Amino acid sequence: MASAVERFDDKARQTFDRFGRTETYQGELLRHPVYTRFLHWMVALFFFLALFSGFGIYLPWLFRWFTPVFGGGPLARAMHPWFGLGFVVFFALQMLNWLNPMKWTQADTKWMRNIKSVISSQDELEPPDTGFFNGGQKVQFWEIVAGCVVYLVTGIILWAGARTFGRWPVAISYVLHDISALIMLGGIFIHIYLSTIGEPGTFQAMTRGAVSEAWAWTFHPAWYKEVTGRDPRQACEEARRRGEFAER
Ligand code: HEM
């Protein structure tokens, strides 16, 4: 029987599919439906709004020039907690949406253990048991979940201030809030690189919602096998014989 989360998520997917479309052409696979894409871009929007308004508060002498975008320093300060809240709420929905594909498996442990050889490998294909998301993507996802909890707890303490919570909790919250932001920012740089130029063909997964079969068998062979029933390496070899591999 479907859980309450699955029922909520299914309903949201159906509702959003009525507003937007996902076209998959021949040789393509559906990767992310409209609801997932909507959530992802809302997460990204609120992340950057919170980041840029936060920079003006964190290091005003360096990032003062960001604050006019938000109507000045005091307004940036007033809006930052709301942007942060928007980020946490949309990411919480994204978490429910991706709860299943983000479950940790033995293949992910193996992927993480062999991360050096995965990155430096001459083989064009990822390890054959790499599913819908790989171990690295899952680590980043759960890091963002943990980061959201830290933001929420420390953010509320900072918002209410020392009069409500006392000086020490506020001082500690400042440190944890900023460390969490810096860790997440570092991860997001890597994420943006890999989603665009690092792994060509990935960006369209979050714009059109579809990816080429060549992308699927290259980066997520086990997922390719699951949805097509075909062997990824064999599909790759056949495409190479037809001279199509460059199409990734
Ligand atoms: C302009 C900035 C961004 C771009 C171009 C981008 C692009 C993408 C793309 C193409 C995917 C799909 C990957 C796949 O299907 O395998 C994805 C997934 C994802 N995005 Fe983003 N994204 C951006 C910003 C963000 C931000 C700010 C966050 C959160 C703070 C975020 C969190 C995620 C997560 C957790 C996933 C799923 C796992 C993964 O692929 O790493 N993204 N993104």
CSV table of C-alpha atoms and ligand atoms in Angstrom, one decimal:
chain,number,residue,atom,x,y,z
A,1,MET,CA,0.0,0.0,0.0
A,2,ALA,CA,1.3,3.5,-0.9
A,3,SER,CA,2.4,5.6,2.0
A,4,ALA,CA,1.0,9.1,2.8
A,5,VAL,CA,4.2,10.6,1.3
A,6,GLU,CA,3.9,8.6,-1.9
A,7,ARG,CA,0.2,9.6,-2.2
A,8,PHE,CA,0.9,13.3,-1.7
A,9,ASP,CA,3.8,13.1,-4.2
A,10,ASP,CA,1.7,11.3,-6.8
A,11,LYS,CA,-1.0,13.9,-6.5
A,12,ALA,CA,1.4,16.8,-6.8
A,13,ARG,CA,3.0,15.1,-9.9
A,14,GLN,CA,-0.4,14.7,-11.6
A,15,THR,CA,-1.4,18.3,-10.8
A,16,PHE,CA,1.8,19.7,-12.2
A,17,ASP,CA,1.7,17.5,-15.3
A,18,ARG,CA,-1.6,19.3,-16.2
A,19,PHE,CA,0.3,22.7,-16.3
A,20,GLY,CA,3.5,21.7,-18.1
A,21,ARG,CA,4.6,19.1,-20.6
A,22,THR,CA,7.6,16.8,-20.9
A,23,GLU,CA,8.3,15.8,-24.5
A,24,THR,CA,10.5,12.7,-25.0
A,25,TYR,CA,11.7,12.2,-28.5
A,26,GLN,CA,13.1,9.0,-30.1
A,27,GLY,CA,16.3,7.9,-28.3
A,28,GLU,CA,15.4,9.8,-25.1
A,29,LEU,CA,14.2,8.8,-21.7
A,30,LEU,CA,12.0,10.7,-19.2
A,31,ARG,CA,14.3,11.8,-16.3
A,32,HIS,CA,12.4,14.5,-14.2
A,33,PRO,CA,8.7,15.3,-14.4
A,34,VAL,CA,7.3,18.8,-14.3
A,35,TYR,CA,6.8,18.8,-10.5
A,36,THR,CA,10.4,17.8,-9.8
A,37,ARG,CA,11.7,20.5,-12.1
A,38,PHE,CA,9.5,23.1,-10.5
A,39,LEU,CA,10.7,22.2,-7.0
A,40,HIS,CA,14.4,22.1,-8.1
A,41,TRP,CA,14.3,25.6,-9.7
A,42,MET,CA,12.4,27.0,-6.7
A,43,VAL,CA,15.1,25.5,-4.4
A,44,ALA,CA,17.8,27.1,-6.6
A,45,LEU,CA,16.0,30.5,-6.7
A,46,PHE,CA,15.6,30.7,-2.9
A,47,PHE,CA,19.1,29.3,-2.3
A,48,PHE,CA,20.6,32.1,-4.3
A,49,LEU,CA,18.3,34.8,-2.9
A,50,ALA,CA,19.3,33.7,0.6
A,51,LEU,CA,22.9,33.4,-0.3
A,52,PHE,CA,23.2,36.9,-1.8
A,53,SER,CA,21.2,38.6,0.9
A,54,GLY,CA,23.2,36.6,3.5
A,55,PHE,CA,26.5,37.7,2.0
A,56,GLY,CA,25.6,41.4,2.6
A,57,ILE,CA,25.0,40.6,6.3
A,58,TYR,CA,28.0,38.2,6.7
A,59,LEU,CA,30.7,40.4,5.2
A,60,PRO,CA,29.1,43.8,4.6
A,61,TRP,CA,32.5,45.5,4.0
A,62,LEU,CA,33.1,43.1,1.1
A,63,PHE,CA,29.6,42.4,-0.3
A,64,ARG,CA,27.8,45.7,0.4
A,65,TRP,CA,27.3,46.0,-3.3
A,66,PHE,CA,24.8,43.1,-3.3
A,67,THR,CA,22.4,44.8,-0.9
A,68,PRO,CA,20.9,47.5,-3.3
A,69,VAL,CA,19.4,44.6,-5.2
A,70,PHE,CA,17.2,43.9,-2.1
A,71,GLY,CA,16.4,47.6,-1.5
A,72,GLY,CA,19.3,48.3,0.9
A,73,GLY,CA,21.1,46.7,3.9
A,74,PRO,CA,18.2,46.8,6.4
A,75,LEU,CA,15.8,45.3,3.8
A,76,ALA,CA,18.3,42.6,2.9
A,77,ARG,CA,18.6,41.8,6.6
A,78,ALA,CA,14.8,41.6,7.0
A,79,MET,CA,14.2,39.5,3.9
A,80,HIS,CA,17.1,37.0,4.4
A,81,PRO,CA,15.2,34.8,6.9
A,82,TRP,CA,12.2,34.6,4.6
A,83,PHE,CA,14.4,33.6,1.6
A,84,GLY,CA,16.0,31.0,3.9
A,85,LEU,CA,12.6,29.7,5.0
A,86,GLY,CA,11.5,29.5,1.3
A,87,PHE,CA,14.6,27.4,0.5
A,88,VAL,CA,14.0,25.0,3.4
A,89,VAL,CA,10.3,24.5,2.6
A,90,PHE,CA,10.9,23.8,-1.1
A,91,PHE,CA,13.8,21.5,-0.3
A,92,ALA,CA,11.6,19.6,2.2
A,93,LEU,CA,9.2,19.0,-0.6
A,94,GLN,CA,12.1,18.0,-2.9
A,95,MET,CA,13.2,15.6,-0.2
A,96,LEU,CA,9.8,13.9,-0.1
A,97,ASN,CA,9.8,13.8,-3.9
A,98,TRP,CA,13.3,12.1,-4.0
A,99,LEU,CA,13.0,9.9,-0.9
A,100,ASN,CA,13.0,6.7,-2.9
A,101,PRO,CA,15.7,7.3,-5.5
A,102,MET,CA,18.0,8.8,-2.8
A,103,LYS,CA,17.9,5.7,-0.6
A,104,TRP,CA,21.4,4.5,0.1
A,105,THR,CA,22.4,1.2,-1.4
A,106,GLN,CA,25.5,-1.1,-1.4
A,107,ALA,CA,26.3,0.1,-4.9
A,108,ASP,CA,26.6,3.7,-3.5
A,109,THR,CA,29.0,2.6,-0.8
A,110,LYS,CA,31.1,0.9,-3.5
A,111,TRP,CA,30.9,4.0,-5.7
A,112,MET,CA,32.1,6.2,-2.8
A,113,ARG,CA,34.9,3.8,-1.9
A,114,ASN,CA,36.1,3.8,-5.5
A,115,ILE,CA,35.5,7.5,-6.1
A,116,LYS,CA,39.1,8.1,-7.2
A,117,SER,CA,39.1,5.4,-9.8
A,118,VAL,CA,35.5,6.4,-10.9
A,119,ILE,CA,36.8,9.9,-11.6
A,120,SER,CA,40.1,9.0,-13.2
A,121,SER,CA,38.8,5.9,-15.0
A,122,GLN,CA,39.4,5.7,-18.8
A,123,ASP,CA,36.1,3.8,-19.1
A,124,GLU,CA,33.4,6.0,-20.6
A,125,LEU,CA,30.7,4.3,-18.6
A,126,GLU,CA,30.1,4.7,-14.9
A,127,PRO,CA,30.2,1.4,-12.8
A,128,PRO,CA,27.4,-0.9,-14.1
A,129,ASP,CA,25.4,-0.8,-10.8
A,130,THR,CA,25.1,3.0,-10.8
A,131,GLY,CA,21.3,3.7,-10.5
A,132,PHE,CA,19.1,6.7,-10.9
A,133,PHE,CA,21.5,8.8,-8.7
A,134,ASN,CA,25.1,7.9,-8.0
A,135,GLY,CA,26.7,7.8,-4.5
A,136,GLY,CA,28.2,11.3,-4.9
A,137,GLN,CA,24.8,12.8,-5.8
A,138,LYS,CA,23.2,11.1,-2.8
A,139,VAL,CA,25.9,12.3,-0.4
A,140,GLN,CA,25.3,15.9,-1.6
A,141,PHE,CA,21.5,15.5,-1.3
A,142,TRP,CA,21.8,14.3,2.3
A,143,GLU,CA,24.3,17.0,3.1
A,144,ILE,CA,21.7,19.6,2.0
A,145,VAL,CA,19.1,17.9,4.1
A,146,ALA,CA,21.4,18.1,7.2
A,147,GLY,CA,22.2,21.7,6.2
A,148,CYS,CA,18.5,22.6,6.1
A,149,VAL,CA,18.1,21.3,9.6
A,150,VAL,CA,21.1,23.4,10.8
A,151,TYR,CA,19.8,26.5,9.0
A,152,LEU,CA,16.3,26.1,10.4
A,153,VAL,CA,17.4,25.6,14.0
A,154,THR,CA,20.2,28.2,14.1
A,155,GLY,CA,18.2,30.6,11.8
A,156,ILE,CA,15.2,30.7,14.2
A,157,ILE,CA,17.6,31.4,17.1
A,158,LEU,CA,19.3,34.2,15.2
A,159,TRP,CA,16.0,35.6,14.1
A,160,ALA,CA,14.5,35.7,17.6
A,161,GLY,CA,17.9,37.0,18.9
A,162,ALA,CA,19.7,37.1,22.3
A,163,ARG,CA,16.8,38.5,24.2
A,164,THR,CA,14.8,35.3,23.6
A,165,PHE,CA,17.6,32.7,23.5
A,166,GLY,CA,20.6,34.3,25.3
A,167,ARG,CA,24.0,35.3,24.0
A,168,TRP,CA,25.7,31.9,23.9
A,169,PRO,CA,23.1,30.1,21.7
A,170,VAL,CA,23.2,33.1,19.3
A,171,ALA,CA,27.0,33.2,19.1
A,172,ILE,CA,27.1,29.4,18.5
A,173,SER,CA,24.3,29.7,15.9
A,174,TYR,CA,26.2,32.3,14.0
A,175,VAL,CA,29.2,29.9,13.6
A,176,LEU,CA,27.1,26.9,12.7
A,177,HIS,CA,24.9,28.9,10.3
A,178,ASP,CA,27.9,30.2,8.4
A,179,ILE,CA,29.9,26.9,8.4
A,180,SER,CA,26.8,25.2,6.9
A,181,ALA,CA,26.4,27.9,4.3
A,182,LEU,CA,30.1,27.6,3.2
A,183,ILE,CA,30.0,23.8,3.0
A,184,MET,CA,26.8,24.0,0.9
A,185,LEU,CA,28.2,26.7,-1.3
A,186,GLY,CA,31.3,24.6,-2.1
A,187,GLY,CA,29.1,21.6,-3.0
A,188,ILE,CA,26.9,23.7,-5.2
A,189,PHE,CA,29.8,25.0,-7.2
A,190,ILE,CA,30.7,21.3,-8.0
A,191,HIS,CA,27.1,20.5,-8.6
A,192,ILE,CA,26.7,23.3,-11.2
A,193,TYR,CA,29.9,22.4,-12.9
A,194,LEU,CA,28.9,18.7,-13.2
A,195,SER,CA,25.3,19.5,-14.2
A,196,THR,CA,26.5,21.6,-17.1
A,197,ILE,CA,29.9,21.3,-18.7
A,198,GLY,CA,31.3,18.5,-16.5
A,199,GLU,CA,28.8,15.9,-17.7
A,200,PRO,CA,27.4,17.1,-21.1
A,201,GLY,CA,23.7,16.4,-21.6
A,202,THR,CA,22.8,16.6,-17.9
A,203,PHE,CA,21.3,20.2,-17.9
A,204,GLN,CA,18.4,19.3,-20.1
A,205,ALA,CA,17.3,16.8,-17.4
A,206,MET,CA,16.2,19.8,-15.4
A,207,THR,CA,15.0,22.0,-18.3
A,208,ARG,CA,13.1,19.7,-20.7
A,209,GLY,CA,13.0,16.7,-18.3
A,210,ALA,CA,14.4,14.3,-20.8
A,211,VAL,CA,17.9,12.9,-21.4
A,212,SER,CA,19.4,10.9,-24.3
A,213,GLU,CA,19.7,7.1,-24.0
A,214,ALA,CA,23.5,7.6,-24.5
A,215,TRP,CA,23.6,9.9,-21.4
A,216,ALA,CA,21.7,7.3,-19.4
A,217,TRP,CA,23.9,4.4,-20.3
A,218,THR,CA,27.0,6.4,-19.8
A,219,PHE,CA,26.2,8.0,-16.4
A,220,HIS,CA,23.5,5.8,-14.9
A,221,PRO,CA,23.8,2.3,-16.5
A,222,ALA,CA,21.7,0.4,-13.9
A,223,TRP,CA,18.9,3.0,-14.3
A,224,TYR,CA,19.2,2.6,-18.1
A,225,LYS,CA,18.9,-1.2,-17.8
A,226,GLU,CA,15.9,-0.8,-15.4
A,227,VAL,CA,13.9,1.4,-17.8
A,228,THR,CA,14.8,-0.1,-21.2
A,229,GLY,CA,15.6,-3.7,-20.3
A,230,ARG,CA,18.7,-3.4,-22.4
A,231,ASP,CA,22.3,-4.0,-21.5
A,232,PRO,CA,24.0,-0.6,-21.3
A,233,ARG,CA,27.5,-1.7,-22.5
A,234,GLN,CA,26.0,-3.6,-25.4
A,235,ALA,CA,23.8,-0.5,-26.3
A,236,CYS,CA,27.0,1.6,-26.1
A,237,GLU,CA,29.0,-0.8,-28.4
A,238,GLU,CA,26.1,-1.0,-30.9
A,239,ALA,CA,25.9,2.9,-31.0
A,240,ARG,CA,29.7,3.1,-31.4
A,241,ARG,CA,29.5,0.6,-34.4
A,242,ARG,CA,26.8,2.8,-35.9
A,243,GLY,CA,29.1,5.8,-35.3
A,244,GLU,CA,26.6,7.5,-33.0
A,245,PHE,CA,28.4,7.6,-29.7
A,246,ALA,CA,29.4,11.3,-30.0
A,247,GLU,CA,25.7,12.2,-29.6
A,248,ARG,CA,25.7,11.9,-25.8
B,1,HEM,C1,22.0,27.3,-11.6
B,1,HEM,C2,22.2,26.3,-10.7
B,1,HEM,C3,21.9,24.9,-10.9
B,1,HEM,C4,21.9,24.0,-12.0
B,1,HEM,C5,22.4,24.4,-13.4
B,1,HEM,C6,21.4,22.7,-11.6
B,1,HEM,C7,21.2,21.7,-12.4
B,1,HEM,C8,20.8,20.4,-12.0
B,1,HEM,C9,20.5,19.3,-12.9
B,1,HEM,C10,20.7,19.3,-14.4
B,1,HEM,C11,20.1,18.2,-12.1
B,1,HEM,C12,19.7,16.8,-12.6
B,1,HEM,C13,20.8,15.9,-12.5
B,1,HEM,C14,20.4,14.5,-12.8
B,1,HEM,O1,19.3,14.2,-13.2
B,1,HEM,O2,21.3,13.5,-12.6
B,1,HEM,C15,20.1,18.7,-10.8
B,1,HEM,C16,19.8,17.9,-9.7
B,1,HEM,C17,19.9,18.3,-8.4
B,1,HEM,N1,20.1,19.6,-7.9
B,1,HEM,FE1,20.6,21.2,-9.1
B,1,HEM,N2,21.2,22.8,-10.2
B,1,HEM,C18,21.4,24.1,-9.8
B,1,HEM,C19,21.2,24.5,-8.5
B,1,HEM,C20,20.9,23.7,-7.4
B,1,HEM,C21,20.8,24.2,-6.0
B,1,HEM,C22,21.1,25.7,-5.6
B,1,HEM,C23,20.6,23.1,-5.3
B,1,HEM,C24,20.4,23.0,-3.8
B,1,HEM,C25,20.9,23.8,-2.9
B,1,HEM,C26,20.5,22.0,-6.1
B,1,HEM,C27,20.2,20.7,-5.7
B,1,HEM,C28,20.1,19.6,-6.6
B,1,HEM,C29,20.0,18.2,-6.1
B,1,HEM,C30,20.0,17.8,-4.6
B,1,HEM,C31,19.9,17.4,-7.2
B,1,HEM,C32,19.7,15.9,-7.3
B,1,HEM,C33,21.1,15.2,-7.2
B,1,HEM,C34,22.1,15.7,-8.1
B,1,HEM,O3,22.0,15.7,-9.3
B,1,HEM,O4,23.2,16.2,-7.6
B,1,HEM,N3,20.7,22.4,-7.4
B,1,HEM,N4,20.5,20.0,-10.7
